[in-house]
Structure formats: structure tokens, C-alpha cells
């Protein structure tokens, strides 16, 4: 699309899904701030109502609480996100697992109990073992055409690693439908850029880098133009706690039942759709650098890995698709 003549940078921001959002767009005046805010908030609220593990009345929470054998017809959006999540679970040999809810909760990253609660203790090996059988995503019967899912019993869906990206796509689509074709949408660090900035340049962003300790050199930030492109980052510094000096990040390796511990500080993924950028960044984080690189290359995914080396330094690896896109 051609740049908008005489446009200025407009900005709206707010909070949703336990994080912050902002939308930047190019328009001549601020007259539409009100209706655009209402539309953005309506989209975000709908995603929460469909896919939140935090809201007990959400579609997802109702599925999780249902008894074995219960069938539920899902909303179109929920079904679409679930289908994508199940595809990636298969494609990543379970590194990405939308049925991780029981483990996520056990490690304190779900609604209750929280790792931030006083007296919270990480689960015992026995408790982890006991929770594992309920995390088999293949036990979920899902008829995509009928949008019908069957609760196998005790399975706890968790779409938090993909829902934010989906929400960004939805907000961007809604904005386009309202005639806003030059916009940057951000939710919790996941971004999608369409069209151009008011100055006619694409939406340039620096890929998120982890905070560094005093005296450490910050890694060089990789800069990308989000011209019809999304980026998502999964990082061990986001939500994590320390046990005996070990960092326990909120990405769970469903194969061990424990928080991932292979020293990846972050994985950023570029993709046309923010849903896929979000989901892949989590999948590759859980897979680890070696497996993750092989997986990303096999699927042509543009990814950047930041690994914590033994000496505390961060080392960077790009897939070939990322090398082509990063400036
Ligand atoms: P962030 O971008 O904030 O680092 P992610 O997109 O990686 O977050 O999502 C992390 C969340 O996804 C966790 O808080 C948990 O709810 C859920 N989760 C944890 N482990 C997995 C996994 N292996 N597969 C899918 N979802 C997961
Ligand atoms: Mg993710
Ligand atoms: Mg992320």
C-alpha cells in the first residue's frame, strides 16, 4: 500500500491477558481513537472469553473442567487455534504441547497456585510423574470440520503460547476491516506490522534481547522491517523463578515434565502470521538450540536463537530464512 499523505503517528495502549498491548497507526487525525479502541478491546476480550486459562467461564476453562467423554462445540477461533496447536504438537514431536495445562499449573505458572504465592514450592518428582499421562495431546479427539472436541478425562488445554499471537492477528485484521492498513500491533512483545509508518518507512523493530547484568555487554539487537510480517519472542527471562540458583522458566518441556533447562535465553521467530510466530518461538525454545535449529530449517522458519554460554555470554544463531530477512 502507498504511504498515507499527511498522516501522523497515532497510538493507543492498554492491558489484556496479564500483559500490555499497544497499537501504532498512520492516520491524519486522532478522531477515530475512540471507535478503534473499542474495536481492539472487543477483539482482545473475545480471545480471553474463548481461550483464557485464567477466566473460569472461558470456553477453554469449561472444556478443562468437563468430565471424561464430554463433547463441546468450539467457537471458530478456538477451533482454528487448537488445530494449529495440534499440528505443531505433531510436527515438533510434542515440544509444543497444547495439553500441558496440568504441568503448567503444577509448576506455578497457571492460575493457582502461583509461583509468586508465598510458600509456593516446586512440585515433587512424583507429582510431576503423576501429571504426565494427562498431557497426551493425542488423547484429545478433535473433529475440525464439526469444531467438536471431546474431553478424554483430566486433560487441561493451555493455549497461552499461541493465543497472544492469534490475538495480534485478530486485532490487525479488525483494523484493516476498519480501513486502517498502516499499523503496528503489539501484545506482550509479539508484533505484527502492516503497511507503512507515516514517514513512508516500514515498521522497523529491534528484536527483543534479554536484560544483561551490570558490567555485561548487551547483545547487538537484530533489526527487522515488519512489512506484512510478524515477530514473536519466547524468553527465559519473562516469567521465571530461581530454585537453588537454577532459573525455572515458564516454558515446560512436556517430555520431561519440567521447565526447560538448556540455556536458551530467547528465541525470536518471524512469520507472516503472528499466531505461527508465537507458536514456533515456544516450540523452538522447548526443543533447544540443536533440535530447534534442525526443526526450524526443515520447515523454512525464520528464527534467531540466543544461547547462554557457560561464561555468561550470549551467542546468537540464525536460521537461513532469518539470515535473509534480518538487516
Ligand atoms: P512468552 O512469549 O511470554 O515467553 P510463550 O509464548 O512461550 O510465552 O508461552 C508460554 C506459556 O505457554 C506458558 O506460560 C504456559 O502457559 C504455556 N506453555 C508452557 N510450556 C508449553 C509447551 N511446551 N507447549 C505449549 N505451551 C506451553
Ligand atoms: Mg509462544
Ligand atoms: Mg512470546
XYZ file of C-alpha atoms and ligand atoms in Angstrom:
356
model
C 0.000 0.000 0.000
C 1.164 3.539 -0.679
C 2.023 5.698 2.333
C -0.771 7.867 3.636
C -0.164 11.522 2.717
C -0.241 13.897 5.669
C -0.666 11.071 8.154
C 0.591 11.294 11.708
C 1.557 8.576 14.111
C -1.381 7.641 16.355
C -1.085 5.443 19.422
C -3.404 3.516 21.715
C -2.403 1.236 24.555
C -3.905 -0.812 27.342
C -3.778 -4.058 29.277
C -5.074 -7.530 28.500
C -4.136 -11.180 29.100
C -1.900 -10.301 32.028
C 0.259 -8.079 29.827
C 0.192 -4.805 27.891
C -0.827 -4.005 24.313
C -0.255 -1.090 22.014
C -1.309 -0.151 18.525
C 0.502 2.424 16.404
C -1.029 3.531 13.138
C -0.808 6.186 10.479
C -3.789 8.482 10.131
C -4.306 12.199 9.536
C -6.019 12.910 12.849
C -6.955 11.277 16.118
C -10.707 11.380 15.505
C -11.042 7.601 15.318
C -9.202 6.798 18.536
C -12.467 6.056 20.367
C -14.012 3.580 17.927
C -10.671 1.923 17.244
C -10.016 1.431 20.970
C -13.466 -0.115 21.384
C -12.842 -2.490 18.473
C -9.388 -3.511 19.734
C -10.651 -4.129 23.257
C -13.606 -6.137 21.940
C -11.260 -8.424 19.969
C -8.949 -8.947 22.953
C -11.871 -9.611 25.317
C -13.210 -12.198 22.918
C -9.892 -14.077 22.855
C -9.908 -14.103 26.681
C -13.524 -15.324 26.727
C -12.535 -18.128 24.343
C -9.021 -19.215 25.318
C -8.051 -17.965 28.772
C -6.987 -20.452 31.453
C -7.443 -17.632 33.975
C -11.128 -16.990 33.377
C -13.111 -19.897 34.836
C -16.004 -19.243 32.452
C -13.934 -19.221 29.252
C -14.659 -21.816 26.593
C -11.288 -23.376 27.311
C -11.812 -23.497 31.097
C -15.203 -25.109 30.597
C -13.621 -27.770 28.396
C -10.907 -28.375 31.012
C -13.432 -28.779 33.815
C -15.700 -31.140 31.859
C -15.896 -34.857 32.719
C -14.432 -37.607 30.537
C -16.436 -38.135 27.365
C -17.953 -34.637 27.361
C -18.191 -33.150 23.889
C -18.026 -29.429 23.243
C -18.573 -27.449 20.058
C -15.856 -24.800 19.922
C -16.050 -21.272 18.537
C -14.486 -20.839 15.114
C -11.459 -19.004 16.512
C -10.854 -21.535 19.293
C -11.078 -24.397 16.790
C -8.679 -22.665 14.401
C -6.090 -22.028 17.133
C -6.473 -25.553 18.510
C -5.989 -27.086 15.049
C -2.779 -25.066 14.574
C -1.554 -26.047 18.047
C -2.218 -29.747 17.435
C -0.431 -29.595 14.077
C 2.624 -28.076 15.724
C 2.494 -30.627 18.553
C 2.748 -33.394 15.952
C 5.376 -31.550 13.909
C 7.588 -30.794 16.921
C 7.242 -34.294 18.444
C 5.452 -32.778 21.404
C 7.903 -29.964 22.209
C 4.941 -27.680 21.645
C 2.090 -29.185 23.613
C -1.334 -27.530 23.975
C -2.224 -30.178 26.576
C 0.469 -29.022 29.031
C -2.039 -27.353 31.356
C -1.649 -29.793 34.231
C 2.147 -29.350 34.234
C 1.958 -25.592 33.777
C -0.256 -25.406 36.859
C 1.927 -27.758 38.868
C 4.971 -25.546 38.291
C 3.056 -22.470 39.403
C 2.592 -20.791 36.006
C -1.146 -21.410 35.792
C -3.952 -19.658 37.657
C -3.362 -21.426 41.014
C -1.259 -21.920 42.997
C 1.143 -19.304 41.639
C 4.915 -19.423 41.845
C 4.659 -15.878 43.210
C 2.419 -17.034 46.108
C 4.164 -17.093 49.494
C 5.129 -20.633 50.436
C 4.903 -21.955 46.880
C 7.235 -24.930 46.407
C 8.099 -26.585 43.089
C 6.394 -29.975 42.684
C 7.984 -33.269 43.669
C 9.212 -35.693 41.006
C 6.307 -37.931 41.980
C 3.723 -35.210 41.433
C 5.247 -34.483 38.010
C 5.129 -38.171 37.070
C 1.510 -38.385 38.170
C 0.563 -35.399 35.973
C 2.295 -36.652 32.808
C -0.404 -39.034 31.456
C -2.949 -36.190 31.312
C -0.696 -34.217 28.942
C -1.004 -36.519 25.925
C -2.450 -34.261 23.231
C -3.137 -37.301 21.021
C -5.759 -38.402 23.545
C -7.840 -35.376 22.567
C -10.474 -36.219 19.959
C -10.972 -33.173 17.789
C -13.196 -33.055 14.734
C -12.053 -29.890 12.959
C -14.913 -29.882 10.437
C -17.564 -30.117 13.152
C -15.406 -27.992 15.521
C -16.096 -30.583 18.177
C -13.613 -31.597 20.876
C -14.025 -34.473 23.320
C -12.530 -34.334 26.804
C -10.654 -37.622 27.342
C -10.683 -37.004 31.109
C -8.321 -34.807 33.090
C -6.764 -33.165 30.019
C -6.000 -29.482 30.611
C -5.670 -27.390 27.473
C -3.316 -24.410 27.665
C -3.119 -22.193 24.579
C -1.158 -19.375 26.231
C 1.837 -19.987 23.944
C -0.188 -19.290 20.792
C -3.231 -17.213 21.831
C -1.348 -13.924 22.128
C -0.111 -14.226 18.550
C -3.616 -15.120 17.409
C -4.963 -12.058 19.236
C -2.450 -9.814 17.449
C -3.557 -11.223 14.072
C -7.160 -10.625 15.012
C -6.610 -7.026 16.044
C -4.652 -6.382 12.832
C -7.424 -7.941 10.734
C -10.083 -5.889 12.523
C -8.082 -2.700 11.947
C -7.806 -3.483 8.229
C -11.549 -4.061 8.074
C -11.956 -0.582 9.584
C -9.761 0.924 6.872
C -6.543 1.102 8.914
C -3.995 -0.572 6.645
C -0.849 1.059 8.092
C -0.416 -0.252 11.607
C 1.849 -1.915 14.110
C 0.089 -4.131 16.651
C 1.845 -5.343 19.786
C 0.689 -7.585 22.649
C 3.120 -8.788 25.308
C 6.103 -8.414 22.988
C 4.502 -10.153 19.994
C 4.189 -7.821 16.996
C 2.613 -7.588 13.581
C 3.298 -4.788 11.121
C 1.249 -3.951 8.048
C 1.620 -1.087 5.592
C 3.994 1.787 6.342
C 4.796 4.354 9.007
C 3.606 7.936 8.423
C 7.107 8.784 7.140
C 6.747 6.185 4.393
C 9.214 3.795 6.018
C 8.289 0.252 7.041
C 7.747 -0.513 10.735
C 11.310 -1.241 11.822
C 11.680 -3.053 15.127
C 14.611 -4.362 17.138
C 14.198 -7.983 18.162
C 13.823 -8.228 21.906
C 17.022 -9.111 23.790
C 17.305 -10.354 27.386
C 18.311 -7.888 30.100
C 22.023 -8.111 30.963
C 23.745 -7.970 34.361
C 25.809 -4.943 35.348
C 29.117 -4.938 33.513
C 27.910 -7.302 30.785
C 27.779 -6.222 27.178
C 24.262 -6.160 25.778
C 23.872 -8.271 22.649
C 23.541 -6.381 19.395
C 19.857 -6.124 18.571
C 18.798 -7.531 15.212
C 16.623 -5.096 13.266
C 13.784 -6.230 11.024
C 11.199 -4.457 8.877
C 7.706 -5.719 9.698
C 6.258 -5.074 6.277
C 3.431 -7.591 6.279
C 5.331 -9.606 8.839
C 5.053 -10.652 12.493
C 7.610 -11.415 15.146
C 7.297 -13.234 18.459
C 9.839 -13.951 21.151
C 9.890 -16.595 23.835
C 12.374 -15.884 26.596
C 13.546 -17.485 29.828
C 13.706 -14.024 31.450
C 9.991 -13.328 31.012
C 8.397 -15.339 33.762
C 10.795 -17.441 35.739
C 11.850 -18.164 39.292
C 15.037 -19.370 40.879
C 15.410 -22.663 42.793
C 18.884 -23.384 44.195
C 20.366 -20.890 41.778
C 18.653 -22.524 38.813
C 16.323 -20.492 36.664
C 12.959 -22.173 36.073
C 11.305 -20.517 33.088
C 7.612 -20.798 32.263
C 8.162 -22.985 29.202
C 7.664 -26.594 30.212
C 9.333 -29.451 28.381
C 6.390 -31.872 28.171
C 8.814 -34.721 27.592
C 10.484 -34.342 30.994
C 7.571 -32.623 32.690
C 9.960 -29.917 33.922
C 10.727 -26.309 32.968
C 13.184 -26.195 30.071
C 16.807 -26.033 31.160
C 19.055 -25.895 28.152
C 20.309 -22.376 28.476
C 18.345 -20.710 25.700
C 17.832 -17.091 26.703
C 15.378 -16.442 23.903
C 14.066 -17.500 20.519
C 12.539 -14.960 18.132
C 10.564 -16.076 15.089
C 9.440 -14.069 12.059
C 6.346 -15.225 10.206
C 3.577 -13.685 8.125
C 1.106 -14.682 10.864
C 1.721 -13.771 14.469
C -0.057 -16.965 15.548
C 2.692 -19.020 13.918
C 5.488 -16.740 15.092
C 4.219 -17.128 18.675
C 3.712 -20.888 18.497
C 7.038 -21.575 16.773
C 9.008 -19.407 19.215
C 7.702 -21.562 22.063
C 8.231 -24.836 20.180
C 11.848 -23.955 19.362
C 12.530 -22.778 22.931
C 11.374 -26.116 24.284
C 13.213 -28.097 21.595
C 16.505 -26.365 22.480
C 19.086 -24.886 20.143
C 20.266 -28.011 18.359
C 16.918 -29.731 17.821
C 15.239 -26.376 17.367
C 17.580 -25.311 14.577
C 17.042 -28.582 12.711
C 13.275 -28.273 13.130
C 13.200 -24.621 12.014
C 15.371 -25.331 8.960
C 13.198 -28.305 7.987
C 10.128 -26.039 7.981
C 11.784 -22.961 6.490
C 11.153 -20.974 9.690
C 12.994 -17.662 10.249
C 14.351 -17.933 13.796
C 17.034 -16.350 15.920
C 18.396 -18.253 18.923
C 20.200 -16.547 21.820
C 22.033 -19.124 23.901
C 23.537 -18.527 27.369
C 27.088 -19.849 27.250
C 28.974 -21.175 30.289
C 30.901 -17.901 30.657
C 27.632 -15.973 30.841
C 27.886 -14.560 27.346
C 25.041 -14.794 24.845
C 25.708 -16.378 21.480
C 23.463 -15.872 18.507
C 22.402 -18.351 15.810
C 20.151 -17.550 12.853
C 18.349 -19.973 10.565
C 18.899 -19.400 6.844
C 15.426 -17.880 6.438
C 16.195 -15.432 9.279
C 19.550 -14.518 7.747
C 17.694 -13.460 4.594
C 15.194 -11.283 6.487
C 17.340 -9.640 9.190
C 19.066 -6.420 8.260
P 6.425 -15.846 26.220
O 6.316 -15.365 24.821
O 5.834 -14.899 27.228
O 7.792 -16.335 26.587
P 5.199 -18.316 25.340
O 4.537 -17.896 24.102
O 6.430 -19.132 25.179
O 5.434 -17.104 26.328
O 4.135 -19.144 26.194
C 4.440 -19.613 27.482
C 3.184 -20.198 28.092
O 2.755 -21.304 27.303
C 3.375 -20.736 29.489
O 3.115 -19.761 30.481
C 2.372 -21.886 29.537
O 1.077 -21.385 29.836
C 2.366 -22.403 28.112
N 3.345 -23.475 27.871
C 4.394 -23.858 28.640
N 5.081 -24.854 28.074
C 4.460 -25.126 26.891
C 4.715 -26.062 25.832
N 5.739 -26.925 25.880
N 3.878 -26.044 24.768
C 2.843 -25.173 24.703
N 2.559 -24.284 25.669
C 3.353 -24.243 26.750
Mg 4.664 -18.549 22.169
Mg 6.250 -14.777 23.180
